[in-house]
Each structure stands twice: as C-alpha cells, then as structure tokens.
Coordinates of C-alpha atoms in Angstrom, one line a residue:
X28 CA 19.4 10.5 4.7
X29 CA 16.6 8.1 5.4
X30 CA 16.9 6.5 1.9
X31 CA 20.6 6.2 2.1
X32 CA 20.5 4.6 5.5
X33 CA 17.9 2.1 4.4
X34 CA 19.9 1.3 1.2
X35 CA 23.1 0.7 3.3
X36 CA 21.3 -1.6 5.7
X37 CA 19.7 -3.6 3.0
X38 CA 23.0 -3.9 1.1
X39 CA 24.7 -5.3 4.2
X40 CA 22.1 -8.1 4.2
X41 CA 22.3 -8.9 0.5
X42 CA 23.7 -12.3 -0.5
X43 CA 26.7 -10.8 -2.2
X44 CA 27.8 -9.1 1.0
X45 CA 27.1 -12.1 3.1
X46 CA 29.1 -14.6 1.1
X47 CA 32.4 -13.5 2.7
X48 CA 31.3 -14.9 6.0
X49 CA 28.6 -17.4 5.2
X50 CA 27.6 -19.9 2.5
X51 CA 25.1 -18.9 -0.2
X52 CA 21.4 -18.9 0.4
X53 CA 21.0 -22.3 -1.3
X54 CA 23.6 -24.1 0.7
X55 CA 23.1 -22.3 4.0
X56 CA 20.4 -24.3 5.6
X57 CA 22.2 -27.6 4.9
X58 CA 25.7 -26.6 5.9
X59 CA 24.7 -24.8 9.1
X60 CA 22.2 -27.3 10.4
X61 CA 24.9 -29.2 12.5
X62 CA 25.7 -26.0 14.3
X63 CA 22.0 -25.2 14.9
X64 CA 21.4 -28.8 16.1
X65 CA 24.2 -28.4 18.6
X66 CA 22.8 -25.1 19.8
X67 CA 19.3 -26.7 20.1
X68 CA 20.8 -29.6 22.2
X69 CA 22.6 -27.2 24.5
X70 CA 19.4 -25.3 25.0
X71 CA 17.2 -28.3 25.5
X72 CA 16.9 -27.7 29.2
X73 CA 15.2 -24.4 28.3
X74 CA 12.4 -26.3 26.5
X75 CA 12.1 -23.9 23.6
X76 CA 9.4 -26.1 22.0
X77 CA 7.2 -25.5 25.1
X78 CA 7.3 -21.7 24.5
X79 CA 4.4 -22.1 22.1
X80 CA 1.3 -24.1 22.9
X81 CA 0.5 -26.0 20.7
X82 CA 4.1 -26.2 19.5
X83 CA 5.1 -23.9 16.6
X84 CA 5.0 -25.4 13.1
X85 CA 7.5 -24.7 10.4
X86 CA 6.2 -22.7 7.3
X87 CA 5.1 -25.2 4.6
X88 CA 6.9 -25.2 1.3
X89 CA 5.3 -22.4 -0.6
X90 CA 3.9 -22.9 -4.2
X91 CA 6.1 -19.9 -5.2
X92 CA 9.3 -19.1 -3.4
X93 CA 9.8 -15.8 -5.2
X94 CA 7.2 -13.5 -6.7
X95 CA 6.1 -9.9 -7.1
X96 CA 3.7 -8.2 -4.7
X97 CA 1.7 -5.0 -5.4
X98 CA 0.5 -2.6 -2.7
X99 CA -2.2 -0.4 -4.2
X100 CA -2.3 2.9 -2.1
X101 CA -5.7 4.2 -3.4
X102 CA -7.3 7.6 -3.1
X103 CA -10.8 7.2 -1.5
X104 CA -13.8 9.4 -2.1
X105 CA -17.5 9.4 -1.2
X106 CA -18.3 7.9 -4.6
X107 CA -18.4 4.2 -4.1
X108 CA -18.8 3.3 -7.8
X109 CA -15.7 5.4 -8.6
X110 CA -13.7 3.8 -5.8
X111 CA -14.6 0.3 -7.0
X112 CA -13.6 1.2 -10.6
X113 CA -10.4 2.8 -9.5
X114 CA -9.4 -0.2 -7.4
X115 CA -10.1 -2.6 -10.2
X116 CA -7.9 -0.5 -12.6
X117 CA -5.1 -0.5 -10.0
X118 CA -5.3 -4.2 -9.6
X119 CA -5.3 -4.8 -13.4
X120 CA -2.3 -2.5 -13.8
X121 CA -0.4 -4.3 -11.0
X122 CA -1.1 -7.7 -12.6
X123 CA 0.1 -6.4 -15.9
X124 CA 3.3 -5.5 -14.2
X125 CA 3.7 -9.1 -13.0
X126 CA 2.3 -9.0 -9.5
X127 CA 1.0 -12.4 -8.3
X128 CA -0.2 -11.0 -5.0
X129 CA -2.1 -7.7 -4.7
X130 CA -3.1 -5.8 -1.5
X131 CA -5.7 -3.1 -1.2
X132 CA -6.1 -0.6 1.7
X133 CA -8.3 -0.6 4.8
X134 CA -11.9 0.7 4.0
X135 CA -11.1 1.5 0.4
X136 CA -14.6 1.7 -1.0
X137 CA -15.8 4.7 1.1
X138 CA -14.9 7.2 3.8
X139 CA -13.4 6.0 7.1
X140 CA -16.0 7.2 9.6
X141 CA -18.7 5.8 11.9
X142 CA -21.3 7.6 9.8
X143 CA -20.1 5.9 6.6
X144 CA -19.6 2.4 7.9
X145 CA -23.4 1.5 7.8
X146 CA -24.0 3.3 4.5
X147 CA -21.2 1.6 2.6
X148 CA -21.6 -1.8 4.3
X149 CA -22.0 -4.9 2.1
X150 CA -23.7 -8.3 2.7
X151 CA -20.8 -10.6 1.7
X152 CA -22.9 -13.7 2.2
X153 CA -25.6 -12.5 -0.2
X154 CA -23.1 -11.3 -2.8
X155 CA -24.2 -9.9 -6.1
X156 CA -25.8 -6.4 -6.0
X157 CA -25.7 -6.6 -2.2
X158 CA -21.9 -6.7 -2.3
X159 CA -20.5 -4.9 -5.4
X160 CA -17.0 -4.4 -3.9
X161 CA -16.8 -8.1 -2.9
X162 CA -18.1 -9.2 -6.3
X163 CA -15.5 -7.0 -8.2
X164 CA -12.6 -8.4 -6.1
X165 CA -13.7 -12.0 -6.7
X166 CA -14.1 -11.4 -10.5
X167 CA -10.8 -9.6 -11.0
X168 CA -8.8 -12.2 -9.0
X169 CA -10.3 -14.9 -11.1
X170 CA -9.9 -13.2 -14.5
X171 CA -6.2 -12.2 -13.7
X172 CA -5.4 -15.4 -11.8
X173 CA -3.9 -13.6 -8.9
X174 CA -4.1 -13.8 -5.1
X175 CA -5.9 -10.8 -3.8
X176 CA -5.9 -9.5 -0.2
X177 CA -8.8 -7.2 -0.5
X178 CA -7.9 -4.5 2.0
X179 CA -11.1 -4.1 4.1
X180 CA -14.7 -3.1 3.6
X181 CA -17.5 -2.6 6.0
X182 CA -19.5 -5.9 6.2
X183 CA -23.1 -6.2 7.3
X184 CA -24.0 -9.6 8.9
X185 CA -27.3 -9.8 10.6
X186 CA -27.6 -6.8 13.0
X187 CA -23.8 -6.4 13.2
X188 CA -21.2 -4.5 11.2
X189 CA -17.6 -5.6 10.8
X190 CA -14.4 -4.2 9.4
X191 CA -13.6 -7.2 7.1
X192 CA -10.7 -8.3 4.9
X193 CA -11.5 -10.8 2.2
X194 CA -8.8 -13.0 0.7
X195 CA -9.4 -14.4 -2.8
X196 CA -7.6 -17.2 -4.6
X197 CA -6.5 -17.1 -8.2
X198 CA -9.8 -18.9 -9.0
X199 CA -11.8 -16.0 -7.6
X200 CA -13.1 -18.0 -4.6
X201 CA -13.1 -16.6 -1.1
X202 CA -10.2 -18.4 0.7
X203 CA -10.5 -16.5 4.0
X204 CA -12.3 -13.6 5.7
X205 CA -10.8 -11.7 8.6
X206 CA -12.9 -9.5 10.8
X207 CA -10.8 -6.9 12.6
X208 CA -10.3 -8.3 16.1
X209 CA -8.9 -5.2 17.9
X210 CA -11.2 -2.2 17.4
X211 CA -9.7 1.2 17.0
X212 CA -10.9 3.0 20.2
X213 CA -8.4 5.7 21.2
X214 CA -8.4 9.2 22.7
X215 CA -5.4 11.4 22.4
X216 CA -6.5 14.8 23.8
X217 CA -6.0 17.6 21.3
X218 CA -5.0 15.2 18.6
X219 CA -7.4 12.4 17.7
X220 CA -10.4 10.6 19.2
X221 CA -12.0 7.7 17.4
X222 CA -14.2 4.9 18.6
X223 CA -14.9 2.1 16.1
X224 CA -16.9 0.2 18.7
X225 CA -19.7 2.8 18.3
X226 CA -20.7 1.1 15.0
X227 CA -18.5 -2.0 14.5
X228 CA -18.3 -5.3 16.2
X229 CA -15.0 -7.1 16.9
X230 CA -14.1 -10.3 15.1
X231 CA -13.7 -13.5 17.0
X232 CA -11.2 -15.5 14.9
X233 CA -7.6 -15.5 13.8
X234 CA -7.1 -15.8 10.1
X235 CA -4.3 -17.7 8.4
X236 CA -4.8 -18.6 4.8
X237 CA -2.9 -21.0 2.5
X238 CA -2.7 -19.4 -1.0
X239 CA -0.8 -19.7 -4.2
X240 CA 1.8 -17.4 -2.8
X241 CA 2.3 -19.0 0.6
X242 CA 0.7 -19.0 4.0
X243 CA -0.6 -15.6 5.0
X244 CA -1.7 -14.2 8.3
X245 CA -4.2 -11.3 8.2
X246 CA -4.7 -8.3 10.5
X247 CA -6.3 -5.0 10.0
X248 CA -4.7 -1.7 11.1
X249 CA -5.0 -1.6 14.9
X250 CA -4.4 -5.4 14.9
X251 CA -0.7 -4.7 14.2
X252 CA -0.3 -3.2 17.6
X253 CA -0.9 -6.5 19.3
X254 CA 2.3 -8.6 19.0
X255 CA 0.5 -11.7 20.3
X256 CA -1.5 -11.9 17.1
X257 CA 1.6 -11.8 14.9
X258 CA 3.4 -14.3 17.2
X259 CA 0.4 -16.7 16.8
X260 CA 0.4 -16.4 13.1
X261 CA 4.2 -17.1 13.0
X262 CA 3.6 -20.1 15.2
X263 CA 1.0 -21.4 12.7
X264 CA 3.7 -21.3 10.0
X265 CA 2.9 -18.0 8.2
X266 CA 5.4 -16.8 5.6
X267 CA 3.8 -13.3 5.3
X268 CA 1.6 -11.0 7.5
X269 CA -0.6 -8.6 5.6
X270 CA -2.1 -5.6 7.4
X271 CA -4.4 -3.2 5.4
X272 CA -4.3 -0.1 7.6
X273 CA -5.2 3.6 7.8
X274 CA -3.0 5.0 10.5
X275 CA -3.6 8.7 11.1
X276 CA -1.4 11.8 11.2
X277 CA -0.8 11.5 14.9
X278 CA 0.2 7.9 15.3
X279 CA 1.4 7.3 11.7
X280 CA 4.7 9.2 11.8
X281 CA 5.5 7.7 15.2
X282 CA 4.4 4.1 15.0
X283 CA 3.4 2.9 11.5
X284 CA 6.8 1.8 10.2
X285 CA 8.1 1.0 13.7
X286 CA 5.3 -1.6 14.2
X287 CA 5.8 -3.1 10.8
X288 CA 9.5 -3.6 11.3
X289 CA 9.0 -4.9 14.9
X290 CA 6.4 -7.5 13.7
X291 CA 8.7 -8.6 10.9
X292 CA 11.9 -8.7 13.0
X293 CA 10.4 -10.4 16.1
X294 CA 8.8 -13.2 14.0
X295 CA 11.4 -13.4 11.2
X296 CA 8.9 -13.2 8.3
X297 CA 7.6 -10.7 5.7
X298 CA 5.2 -8.0 6.6
X299 CA 3.2 -6.1 3.9
X300 CA 0.9 -3.1 4.7
X301 CA -1.4 -1.1 2.4
X302 CA -2.9 2.3 3.3
X303 CA -5.2 4.7 1.6
X304 CA -3.7 7.8 0.1
X305 CA -3.9 11.0 2.1
X306 CA -6.8 13.3 1.7
X307 CA -6.5 16.4 3.8
X308 CA -10.1 17.4 3.1
X309 CA -11.4 14.2 4.8
X310 CA -12.7 14.0 8.3
X311 CA -10.1 11.3 8.9
X312 CA -6.7 12.0 7.3
X313 CA -4.6 8.9 6.6
X314 CA -0.8 8.8 6.9
X315 CA -0.3 6.6 3.8
X316 CA 3.2 5.1 3.5
X317 CA 2.3 1.5 2.3
X318 CA 5.4 -0.7 3.0
X319 CA 7.0 -4.1 2.5
X320 CA 9.3 -5.3 5.2
X321 CA 11.6 -8.3 5.1
X322 CA 12.4 -10.9 7.8
X323 CA 15.3 -9.0 9.3
X324 CA 13.1 -5.9 9.8
X325 CA 14.5 -4.2 6.7
X326 CA 12.3 -1.9 4.6
X327 CA 12.3 -3.4 1.2
X328 CA 10.1 -0.8 -0.4
X329 CA 7.8 2.0 0.7
X330 CA 6.0 5.1 -0.7
X331 CA 4.9 8.5 0.6
X332 CA 1.3 9.7 1.0
X333 CA 0.0 10.1 -2.6
X334 CA -1.9 7.6 -4.6
X335 CA 0.7 5.1 -5.9
X336 CA 1.3 1.3 -6.4
X337 CA 4.4 -0.3 -5.0
X338 CA 5.6 -3.4 -6.8
X339 CA 8.3 -5.3 -5.0
X340 CA 9.8 -8.8 -4.8
X341 CA 9.3 -11.3 -2.0
X342 CA 11.9 -14.0 -1.7
X343 CA 10.9 -16.6 0.9
X344 CA 14.3 -18.2 1.0
X345 CA 15.3 -15.2 3.1
X346 CA 13.1 -16.4 6.0
X347 CA 15.1 -19.6 6.6
X348 CA 18.4 -17.7 6.0
X349 CA 17.6 -15.0 8.6
X350 CA 16.3 -17.7 11.0
X351 CA 19.7 -19.5 10.7
X352 CA 21.5 -16.2 11.5
X353 CA 19.4 -15.6 14.6
X354 CA 18.1 -19.0 15.7
X355 CA 15.4 -17.5 18.0
X356 CA 13.1 -20.6 17.7
X357 CA 15.8 -22.7 19.4
X358 CA 16.5 -20.1 22.1
X359 CA 13.1 -19.4 23.5
X360 CA 12.6 -20.2 27.2
X361 CA 9.7 -22.5 27.5
X362 CA 10.7 -23.1 31.1
X363 CA 9.9 -19.4 31.8
X364 CA 7.1 -18.4 29.5
X365 CA 4.5 -19.8 27.1
X366 CA 2.3 -18.3 24.3
X367 CA -1.0 -20.2 24.1
X368 CA -3.0 -20.3 20.9
X369 CA -6.5 -20.6 22.4
X370 CA -8.1 -21.5 19.1
X371 CA -5.5 -24.2 18.3
X372 CA -3.1 -24.6 15.5
X373 CA -3.7 -24.8 11.7
X374 CA -5.0 -22.4 9.1
X375 CA -8.5 -21.1 9.1

C-alpha cells in the first residue's frame, strides 16, 4: 500500500506526465518566466524579498546537475576499528556503483550513548592517530574522488565534546564541519529519556558547503526538527540538505519521514538522511529508514532498518521546475513576517 501510493505520487510528478499541461523541464523556466514576473509584480506590495534578511539568494549553478548519491545505513558495534573498516568498505562499494556523493550515519564509529561519547571522541584538529575515523574519511574521499558527508562522530576540542559532521571534497580536504546545534534532550515518560547535554556541547554555527555536487546545508538528527535552520539554508542558496540522524523507536515511526518531507516541501529542495542500522541489543535502538526526498516532498528512495546502501539519483533541474509550479519565493509576505539570518548570508 505504502509503496504503491509513493509510486503513484512520484509518477504524477514525472516529466512524462507533466508534459500534457506544461512544457518540458528544459524549456519550462524560460517560457513560464513572464507569468512568474507578472505574479511577482502583482505581489510587490507584499514585499516578498523582505521576508528574508539578508534577502534570499538563488542556488548557484551546480558543477553537476544530475548525479548518484549513496546513503550508507551501517550497523554499529562497540568495535571502533571494525566500524571504520566497514564504513570504508561501504563507501568504496557505493563509489564503484557510481555514487558521486556518499552519506554516513550519525555516530557511526561507536555506540550512541553518553558513556561512549568521551571514549570514542577524536581530536579532528590533531588528525592522524588521534582521529582514525576522520583520517579514513579524508583518505577515501581523496582516493575515490567523491564528496563525502561523513555522518557524525564525537569530536574532542579542548575540554568540550561535540557531535560533529565533517564534509570532505573530492581532494580529501575538509570543506566544512558542522557541530550539532540543537542537542537531543528529551523525556517521554515510559518511552525514552536522553540528554546529550550531559556530555556534549552545542555548536554555534550554521554550515553551508559548496562542493563538487552543489551547495549543501548540514544538520544532525535533532537539528531537523527546527525548520528555521532549513529555511536559513534555503535562503543561503542550498540545493540539498543532509541530515545524518539516529531517530529512535518512539519518535522514528511518527516523525522521521514526516520531518524530512516537510523540510523538502517547505523549502523546495532535496533532503537526504542517513541513519545507523537497527540493533535491538543496543542501549539506544535506532529506527533506521535512511531516505532521499525530492523538492515536492516526494520520497525518491528509502530503506527499512537493516544494514543497506541506497543509491539514488538527484536531478537539480527539478528544484527550479517545482519552484515554478509553486512560486512561494514570490508570494511570501515580507510586510507581515521576516526570517533573520543572524550570522549573515554566504556559505561557511
């Protein structure tokens, strides 16, 4: 039922179904622009450009407009060396299958627990033996010439620990580092209680990275619940939002896919998530279900809870097409509300 419904929805959005009422993807932006311009003129009194401060920027022309992405849903154990080797093998397999962008899960190199965060933490600045997970990711990105969104690992910096996602370019160099800005502190009586703030420190920066596969905004797990973060990334011109995340068995079934589709549909861009595989013997049991969502909120591909790698296609031309269908950027009410980017525009 679920698969059939998703397939039907996606087929209704495919170019072949859309041609009966609209031009092709290639001609659409040019032939519909007069209509969009007229709509923008009519709405000028609403000051849509003022709804974002600084004003939103358009996504830049990406180096690749169409490419394969891999979401590596890994099983995680207490054996750090084993986890690193298994992650590398998954990345190499994905690249062999044509993936130009690879995502890893949240906290993939050790157990997700407050007791484990200090034990498995790495000094990213020091590198080498002090950061074996980081070093592996840099090396494999360089050797395979791929862009790697390295899930997240526990990072030690001075006296603080962070839940950190590293983004590597195809030259193996660190292009961006996102420290989880919204810490996972929740208490659902009889279900789950967790407090990341017992050991971790919240990050202080938004992270938008220009890569060989486009402009990417980074969040980690709980960050996806805060729509303001995604809206700011969209205003900074992101094509794609990546969220390594380990939702649990209480909130996962209710919210995981819902939030991904909401962030994608609200901002009219792609959203990719990558979770660890489910281990029912672990103290923290992950929901799994790594997913790629398109700019209409459509699920492009997903998996269940076992260890698996999704390889799917991202086509950035769909972003402009969907934004032409629903011209939200020209319909915002800057005379009534405004989203302020405190740190300013541009990628970090």
